[in-house]
Amino acid sequence: MMQYETIPESIYYFIGNRNQIPIGNIRELIRGLQEYGPCEKAHLKYQRIGILYLNNSMWDGKIAEVKREIISKFQRFWHLSGLNIDDFVYDSADLSTLQEKVNEAIGHGLDGIIVTLPGDMALVYYRLKAYLINSNIPSQFIRYDKLLHGNIRFYTDNLVVQLFSKLGGSPWVLSMDPEKGSDIIIGTGATRIGRENLFCFAMIFRKDGTMMWNEISPIVRKEEYLRHLKEIIIKAVKGFKQENPDWQVAKLTLHVSSKRPKISGGETEILESTIEELKGQNLISENVKFSILHINETHPYWLMGDPNNRHHPYEGIKVKLSSKRYLITLSQPQQGRYEPTIPIPIKPLSVEIVKHNWIEEDFYQCSKEVIDEVYFLSKMNWRGFRGRNLPVTVNYPKLVARIIANINSYGGPQINTEGNRQLQISPWFL
């Protein structure tokens, strides 16, 4: 019989004035934000964002409702008063017209921009997104057809979480034990562009879920993958240490997603040699304790659980497959209160410790800390109030990778963090 346990809910969210809210309790989180505000407010230069929408009288009512909801929620949840939303109306939803209107909006001085498109317009979206990224303008895209058929109040709840974090605010962080877990976690890997090309990424996070530094390589040939993987990790750690020279890295965890890293002659050897080089450059402790974790969504396992919970396992269930591999349930599937109770299995996350340098006596405690850390970091995805089925260390790189890959496929300008400080240090800038 497989062994399982529940990860204890001993961690809280920190919000305004270091007030604590139990993780996963969305109602308490919303109430807490209304009373105490976010962990860290966004500091806006202009106190103004723009909203672009089509010159169509049928749109006016919905856009006005969206604006009211956004302003209200910025005041109630994020304690940003005095924010203005300026209208910029376009006559045609072609790329050149939209880009002209975006330039006009930027010329007025904006902290960020909301672009409303009539529907699914992938080419326009990705090219315009790339243009705004390279212009250092935080952006949020919405679709008018979604506004027509959705609940605007609920829709804007999650939209404003994203927009607030893109503007530089910190909605909430985890209240992690300073003596346990990793000093930094690096989410790293590569994403293919076609059959022959790829780009590498390395994003550094604190264990409280805050992204500290981000590096993305240029698009390179697949034969150059391992060399660029090493270079991009070292570059990211250097950038992080330049910003945080007193930050000691005695415990380091790497989260690798997608396919399992090869033990011999592949990613694992490169990652180990990268750690040695980081030590040689005094970027991490000479005696650093490290682990390399493979975070995998595509595995053959499914879980069912308590019949009193619609046969779903509860969040935080950790199933032991071996001493180095676990399945974790990170979130509950959304289901209406009055929907029939259908026993549907859910897909857990597979977490495997591929490599580590812990001594035998420390293995149980160290492995427990880094595995549990994956669960807690799934509560740090600032895409809305609900957690995600991935830790932020994997989810954010995947979102960035998807955008960059699609920008390339739709003929947009290449995104590179080289010299783009805003993209390097701002969580959720995309």
CSV table of C-alpha atoms in Angstrom, one decimal, residues 102-430:
chain,number,residue,atom,x,y,z
A,102,VAL,CA,-0.9,52.5,-28.2
A,103,ASN,CA,1.8,55.1,-29.0
A,104,GLU,CA,-0.6,57.9,-28.5
A,105,ALA,CA,-1.6,56.4,-25.1
A,106,ILE,CA,2.0,56.0,-24.1
A,107,GLY,CA,2.7,59.6,-25.1
A,108,HIS,CA,0.2,60.8,-22.4
A,109,GLY,CA,2.2,59.1,-19.6
A,110,LEU,CA,0.8,55.8,-18.4
A,111,ASP,CA,1.7,53.3,-15.7
A,112,GLY,CA,0.1,50.5,-17.7
A,113,ILE,CA,-2.4,49.8,-20.4
A,114,ILE,CA,-5.5,47.6,-20.9
A,115,VAL,CA,-6.2,46.6,-24.5
A,116,THR,CA,-9.6,45.3,-25.4
A,117,LEU,CA,-9.8,43.2,-28.5
A,118,PRO,CA,-13.1,42.1,-30.2
A,119,GLY,CA,-12.3,38.4,-29.9
A,120,ASP,CA,-9.6,35.9,-30.5
A,121,MET,CA,-6.9,37.7,-32.5
A,122,ALA,CA,-3.7,35.8,-31.9
A,123,LEU,CA,-1.5,37.6,-34.4
A,124,VAL,CA,-2.5,41.1,-33.2
A,125,TYR,CA,-2.3,40.0,-29.6
A,126,TYR,CA,1.2,38.5,-29.7
A,127,ARG,CA,2.8,41.2,-31.9
A,128,LEU,CA,1.2,44.0,-29.8
A,129,LYS,CA,2.2,42.2,-26.6
A,130,ALA,CA,5.8,42.0,-27.8
A,131,TYR,CA,5.8,45.7,-28.7
A,132,LEU,CA,4.5,46.7,-25.2
A,133,ILE,CA,7.0,44.4,-23.5
A,134,ASN,CA,9.9,45.9,-25.4
A,135,SER,CA,8.5,49.4,-24.6
A,136,ASN,CA,8.5,48.6,-20.9
A,137,ILE,CA,4.7,49.1,-20.6
A,138,PRO,CA,2.9,46.6,-18.4
A,139,SER,CA,-0.2,45.4,-20.2
A,140,GLN,CA,-3.4,43.5,-19.7
A,141,PHE,CA,-5.4,42.2,-22.6
A,142,ILE,CA,-9.1,41.4,-22.4
A,143,ARG,CA,-11.6,40.2,-25.0
A,144,TYR,CA,-14.9,41.9,-25.6
A,145,ASP,CA,-16.7,38.6,-26.4
A,146,LYS,CA,-15.7,37.3,-23.0
A,147,LEU,CA,-17.2,40.4,-21.3
A,148,LEU,CA,-20.5,39.8,-23.1
A,149,HIS,CA,-20.9,36.2,-21.8
A,150,GLY,CA,-19.1,36.3,-18.5
A,151,ASN,CA,-19.6,37.8,-15.0
A,152,ILE,CA,-17.8,41.1,-15.1
A,153,ARG,CA,-17.5,41.3,-11.3
A,154,PHE,CA,-15.8,37.9,-11.1
A,155,TYR,CA,-13.8,38.5,-14.3
A,156,THR,CA,-12.3,41.8,-13.0
A,157,ASP,CA,-11.5,40.2,-9.6
A,158,ASN,CA,-8.8,38.1,-11.2
A,159,LEU,CA,-7.9,40.7,-13.8
A,160,VAL,CA,-7.0,43.3,-11.2
A,161,VAL,CA,-4.8,40.8,-9.2
A,162,GLN,CA,-2.8,40.4,-12.4
A,163,LEU,CA,-2.7,44.1,-13.3
A,164,PHE,CA,-1.7,45.1,-9.8
A,165,SER,CA,1.3,42.7,-9.7
A,166,LYS,CA,2.3,43.8,-13.2
A,167,LEU,CA,2.3,47.4,-12.0
A,168,GLY,CA,4.9,46.4,-9.4
A,169,GLY,CA,2.7,45.6,-6.4
A,170,SER,CA,3.0,42.5,-4.2
A,171,PRO,CA,-0.5,41.2,-3.4
A,172,TRP,CA,0.6,38.6,-0.8
A,173,VAL,CA,3.6,36.4,0.1
A,174,LEU,CA,4.1,33.3,2.1
A,175,SER,CA,5.1,33.4,5.8
A,176,MET,CA,7.8,30.8,5.5
A,177,ASP,CA,10.0,29.6,8.4
A,178,PRO,CA,13.4,31.3,7.9
A,179,GLU,CA,15.2,28.2,9.3
A,180,LYS,CA,13.5,25.8,6.8
A,181,GLY,CA,13.5,25.3,3.1
A,182,SER,CA,15.6,26.9,0.4
A,183,ASP,CA,17.4,30.3,0.4
A,184,ILE,CA,16.6,30.6,-3.2
A,185,ILE,CA,14.7,28.4,-5.8
A,186,ILE,CA,15.6,28.6,-9.5
A,187,GLY,CA,13.0,27.6,-12.0
A,188,THR,CA,15.0,26.7,-15.1
A,189,GLY,CA,14.8,24.8,-18.4
A,190,ALA,CA,14.2,25.5,-22.1
A,191,THR,CA,11.3,25.8,-24.6
A,192,ARG,CA,11.5,24.7,-28.2
A,193,ILE,CA,10.9,27.0,-31.1
A,194,GLY,CA,10.1,24.7,-34.0
A,195,ARG,CA,12.2,21.5,-34.4
A,196,GLU,CA,15.7,23.0,-34.3
A,197,ASN,CA,15.7,26.0,-32.1
A,198,LEU,CA,15.0,26.8,-28.4
A,199,PHE,CA,15.6,29.4,-25.7
A,200,CYS,CA,16.7,28.9,-22.1
A,201,PHE,CA,15.4,30.6,-19.0
A,202,ALA,CA,16.3,30.9,-15.3
A,203,MET,CA,14.1,32.6,-12.8
A,204,ILE,CA,15.1,33.1,-9.2
A,205,PHE,CA,12.5,33.1,-6.4
A,206,ARG,CA,12.6,33.5,-2.7
A,207,LYS,CA,10.8,30.7,-0.7
A,208,ASP,CA,8.1,33.2,0.1
A,209,GLY,CA,7.2,33.1,-3.6
A,210,THR,CA,8.6,36.5,-4.7
A,211,MET,CA,10.4,36.5,-8.1
A,212,MET,CA,13.8,38.2,-7.6
A,213,TRP,CA,15.5,37.9,-11.0
A,214,ASN,CA,14.7,36.7,-14.5
A,215,GLU,CA,17.0,35.9,-17.4
A,216,ILE,CA,15.9,34.6,-20.9
A,217,SER,CA,18.5,33.6,-23.5
A,218,PRO,CA,18.3,34.5,-27.2
A,219,ILE,CA,16.8,31.8,-29.4
A,220,VAL,CA,19.6,29.3,-30.2
A,221,ARG,CA,20.1,26.0,-31.9
A,222,LYS,CA,19.2,22.9,-29.9
A,223,GLU,CA,22.8,21.6,-30.0
A,224,GLU,CA,23.7,24.7,-28.0
A,225,TYR,CA,21.1,24.0,-25.3
A,226,LEU,CA,23.3,22.7,-22.4
A,227,ARG,CA,25.9,25.5,-22.8
A,228,HIS,CA,23.2,28.2,-22.8
A,229,LEU,CA,21.4,26.6,-19.9
A,230,LYS,CA,24.5,26.9,-17.8
A,231,GLU,CA,25.2,30.4,-18.9
A,232,ILE,CA,21.7,31.7,-18.3
A,233,ILE,CA,21.6,30.2,-14.7
A,234,ILE,CA,25.0,31.8,-13.8
A,235,LYS,CA,23.9,35.1,-15.4
A,236,ALA,CA,20.6,35.1,-13.3
A,237,VAL,CA,22.4,34.4,-10.1
A,238,LYS,CA,25.0,37.1,-10.8
A,239,GLY,CA,22.1,39.6,-11.4
A,240,PHE,CA,20.4,38.5,-8.2
A,241,LYS,CA,23.6,38.8,-6.1
A,242,GLN,CA,24.3,42.3,-7.5
A,243,GLU,CA,20.9,43.4,-6.3
A,244,ASN,CA,21.2,41.4,-3.0
A,245,PRO,CA,24.9,41.3,-2.1
A,246,ASP,CA,24.3,40.3,1.5
A,247,TRP,CA,21.9,37.4,0.6
A,248,GLN,CA,23.6,34.2,1.7
A,249,VAL,CA,22.7,31.1,-0.4
A,250,ALA,CA,23.5,28.1,1.8
A,251,LYS,CA,20.5,26.0,0.6
A,252,LEU,CA,19.7,25.9,-3.1
A,253,THR,CA,16.9,24.2,-5.0
A,254,LEU,CA,16.4,23.9,-8.8
A,255,HIS,CA,13.0,23.2,-10.2
A,256,VAL,CA,13.2,21.7,-13.7
A,257,SER,CA,10.0,21.1,-15.6
A,258,SER,CA,9.1,19.3,-18.9
A,259,LYS,CA,11.0,16.1,-19.6
A,260,ARG,CA,13.1,14.4,-16.8
A,261,PRO,CA,16.7,15.7,-16.8
A,262,LYS,CA,19.2,13.1,-17.9
A,263,ILE,CA,21.3,11.8,-15.1
A,264,SER,CA,24.4,11.1,-17.2
A,265,GLY,CA,25.7,13.3,-20.1
A,266,GLY,CA,22.7,15.7,-19.9
A,267,GLU,CA,21.1,18.4,-17.9
A,268,THR,CA,21.9,16.9,-14.5
A,269,GLU,CA,25.6,16.9,-15.1
A,270,ILE,CA,25.4,20.5,-16.4
A,271,LEU,CA,23.4,21.7,-13.5
A,272,GLU,CA,25.9,20.1,-11.0
A,273,SER,CA,28.8,21.7,-12.8
A,274,THR,CA,26.9,25.0,-12.8
A,275,ILE,CA,26.5,24.8,-9.1
A,276,GLU,CA,30.3,24.2,-8.8
A,277,GLU,CA,31.0,27.2,-10.9
A,278,LEU,CA,28.6,29.3,-8.8
A,279,LYS,CA,30.6,28.3,-5.8
A,280,GLY,CA,33.9,29.1,-7.5
A,281,GLN,CA,32.6,32.6,-8.2
A,282,ASN,CA,31.5,33.1,-4.6
A,283,LEU,CA,27.9,33.5,-5.7
A,284,ILE,CA,26.7,30.8,-3.3
A,285,SER,CA,28.1,29.1,-0.2
A,286,GLU,CA,31.1,26.8,-0.7
A,287,ASN,CA,29.2,24.3,1.5
A,288,VAL,CA,25.8,24.8,-0.2
A,289,LYS,CA,23.2,22.1,0.3
A,290,PHE,CA,21.5,21.6,-3.1
A,291,SER,CA,18.7,19.6,-4.7
A,292,ILE,CA,17.5,19.3,-8.3
A,293,LEU,CA,13.8,18.6,-8.5
A,294,HIS,CA,11.9,17.4,-11.6
A,295,ILE,CA,8.4,18.9,-11.6
A,296,ASN,CA,6.2,16.9,-14.0
A,297,GLU,CA,2.5,17.2,-15.1
A,298,THR,CA,2.6,14.5,-17.8
A,299,HIS,CA,2.8,11.2,-15.8
A,300,PRO,CA,0.4,8.2,-15.7
A,301,TYR,CA,-1.0,8.7,-12.2
A,302,TRP,CA,-4.4,9.8,-11.1
A,303,LEU,CA,-5.8,10.1,-7.6
A,304,MET,CA,-9.3,9.7,-6.0
A,305,GLY,CA,-10.1,10.5,-2.4
A,306,ASP,CA,-12.7,11.1,0.2
A,307,PRO,CA,-16.3,10.3,-0.9
A,308,ASN,CA,-17.4,13.2,1.4
A,309,ASN,CA,-15.2,15.5,-0.8
A,310,ARG,CA,-16.8,14.4,-4.1
A,311,HIS,CA,-14.2,11.7,-4.3
A,312,HIS,CA,-11.4,14.3,-4.7
A,313,PRO,CA,-8.3,14.1,-2.6
A,314,TYR,CA,-7.9,17.2,-0.4
A,315,GLU,CA,-5.4,19.8,-1.2
A,316,GLY,CA,-1.9,19.1,0.2
A,317,ILE,CA,-2.2,15.3,0.0
A,318,LYS,CA,1.3,13.9,-0.6
A,319,VAL,CA,1.6,10.3,-1.8
A,320,LYS,CA,5.0,8.6,-1.5
A,321,LEU,CA,6.0,6.5,-4.5
A,322,SER,CA,9.6,6.2,-3.3
A,323,SER,CA,11.9,8.0,-1.0
A,324,LYS,CA,12.7,10.5,-3.8
A,325,ARG,CA,9.3,10.7,-5.7
A,326,TYR,CA,6.0,12.0,-4.6
A,327,LEU,CA,2.6,12.9,-6.0
A,328,ILE,CA,1.0,16.1,-4.6
A,329,THR,CA,-2.5,17.4,-5.0
A,330,LEU,CA,-2.1,21.2,-5.2
A,331,SER,CA,-5.7,22.4,-5.9
A,332,GLN,CA,-9.3,21.3,-5.9
A,333,PRO,CA,-11.2,21.1,-9.2
A,334,GLN,CA,-13.8,23.8,-9.5
A,335,GLN,CA,-17.3,22.4,-9.4
A,336,GLY,CA,-20.7,24.0,-8.9
A,337,ARG,CA,-22.4,23.5,-5.5
A,338,TYR,CA,-25.4,21.8,-7.0
A,339,GLU,CA,-23.7,19.8,-9.7
A,340,PRO,CA,-24.0,16.0,-9.4
A,341,THR,CA,-21.4,14.3,-7.3
A,342,ILE,CA,-19.5,12.4,-10.0
A,343,PRO,CA,-16.4,10.5,-8.8
A,344,ILE,CA,-13.8,12.0,-11.2
A,345,PRO,CA,-10.1,11.4,-10.5
A,346,ILE,CA,-7.7,14.3,-10.5
A,347,LYS,CA,-4.2,14.7,-11.9
A,348,PRO,CA,-1.7,15.3,-9.1
A,349,LEU,CA,1.8,16.8,-9.6
A,350,SER,CA,4.8,14.5,-9.7
A,351,VAL,CA,7.8,15.8,-7.9
A,352,GLU,CA,11.1,13.8,-8.0
A,353,ILE,CA,14.4,14.6,-6.3
A,354,VAL,CA,16.7,13.8,-9.2
A,355,LYS,CA,20.0,14.8,-7.4
A,356,HIS,CA,21.1,16.2,-4.1
A,357,ASN,CA,24.1,16.4,-1.8
A,358,TRP,CA,22.5,15.9,1.6
A,359,ILE,CA,24.1,13.6,4.0
A,360,GLU,CA,22.1,10.5,5.0
A,361,GLU,CA,21.1,11.8,8.4
A,362,ASP,CA,19.6,15.0,6.8
A,363,PHE,CA,17.8,13.3,4.0
A,364,TYR,CA,14.3,13.0,5.6
A,365,GLN,CA,14.1,16.5,6.8
A,366,CYS,CA,15.7,18.1,3.8
A,367,SER,CA,13.5,16.2,1.3
A,368,LYS,CA,10.4,17.0,3.3
A,369,GLU,CA,11.2,20.7,3.2
A,370,VAL,CA,11.8,20.9,-0.5
A,371,ILE,CA,8.8,18.7,-1.4
A,372,ASP,CA,6.4,20.7,0.9
A,373,GLU,CA,7.9,23.9,-0.6
A,374,VAL,CA,6.4,22.9,-4.0
A,375,TYR,CA,2.9,22.8,-2.5
A,376,PHE,CA,3.2,26.2,-0.8
A,377,LEU,CA,4.6,27.8,-3.9
A,378,SER,CA,1.5,26.7,-5.8
A,379,LYS,CA,-0.4,29.3,-3.7
A,380,MET,CA,1.8,32.1,-5.1
A,381,ASN,CA,0.5,32.5,-8.6
A,382,TRP,CA,-0.7,36.1,-8.9
A,383,ARG,CA,-3.1,35.3,-11.8
A,384,GLY,CA,-6.1,35.5,-9.6
A,385,PHE,CA,-7.2,34.6,-6.1
A,386,ARG,CA,-7.1,30.8,-6.6
A,387,GLY,CA,-3.9,28.7,-6.5
A,388,ARG,CA,-2.7,26.8,-9.6
A,389,ASN,CA,-1.7,23.2,-10.2
A,390,LEU,CA,1.9,24.2,-10.5
A,391,PRO,CA,4.3,26.1,-8.2
A,392,VAL,CA,5.0,29.6,-9.3
A,393,THR,CA,8.6,28.6,-10.0
A,394,VAL,CA,7.4,26.5,-12.9
A,395,ASN,CA,4.1,28.2,-13.8
A,396,TYR,CA,5.5,31.7,-14.4
A,397,PRO,CA,8.4,30.4,-16.6
A,398,LYS,CA,5.9,28.3,-18.6
A,399,LEU,CA,3.7,31.4,-19.2
A,400,VAL,CA,6.7,33.5,-20.3
A,401,ALA,CA,7.9,30.7,-22.5
A,402,ARG,CA,4.5,30.3,-24.2
A,403,ILE,CA,4.3,34.0,-24.9
A,404,ILE,CA,7.8,34.2,-26.3
A,405,ALA,CA,7.3,31.0,-28.4
A,406,ASN,CA,4.0,32.4,-29.8
A,407,ILE,CA,5.5,35.9,-30.5
A,408,ASN,CA,8.2,34.2,-32.5
A,409,SER,CA,5.7,32.0,-34.5
A,410,TYR,CA,3.5,35.1,-35.3
A,411,GLY,CA,6.5,37.1,-36.5
A,412,GLY,CA,6.8,39.5,-33.6
A,413,PRO,CA,10.1,41.0,-32.3
A,414,GLN,CA,12.3,38.7,-30.2
A,415,ILE,CA,12.0,39.2,-26.4
A,416,ASN,CA,15.3,39.2,-24.5
A,417,THR,CA,15.9,40.3,-20.9
A,418,GLU,CA,19.4,41.6,-21.8
A,419,GLY,CA,19.5,45.1,-20.5
A,420,ASN,CA,15.7,45.1,-19.9
A,421,ARG,CA,15.8,45.8,-16.2
A,422,GLN,CA,12.0,46.0,-15.9
A,423,LEU,CA,11.6,42.5,-17.2
A,424,GLN,CA,14.5,41.2,-15.0
A,425,ILE,CA,13.1,42.4,-11.7
A,426,SER,CA,9.4,42.8,-12.0
A,427,PRO,CA,7.3,39.8,-11.1
A,428,TRP,CA,4.6,39.0,-13.7
A,429,PHE,CA,5.7,41.8,-15.9
A,430,LEU,CA,4.3,39.9,-18.9
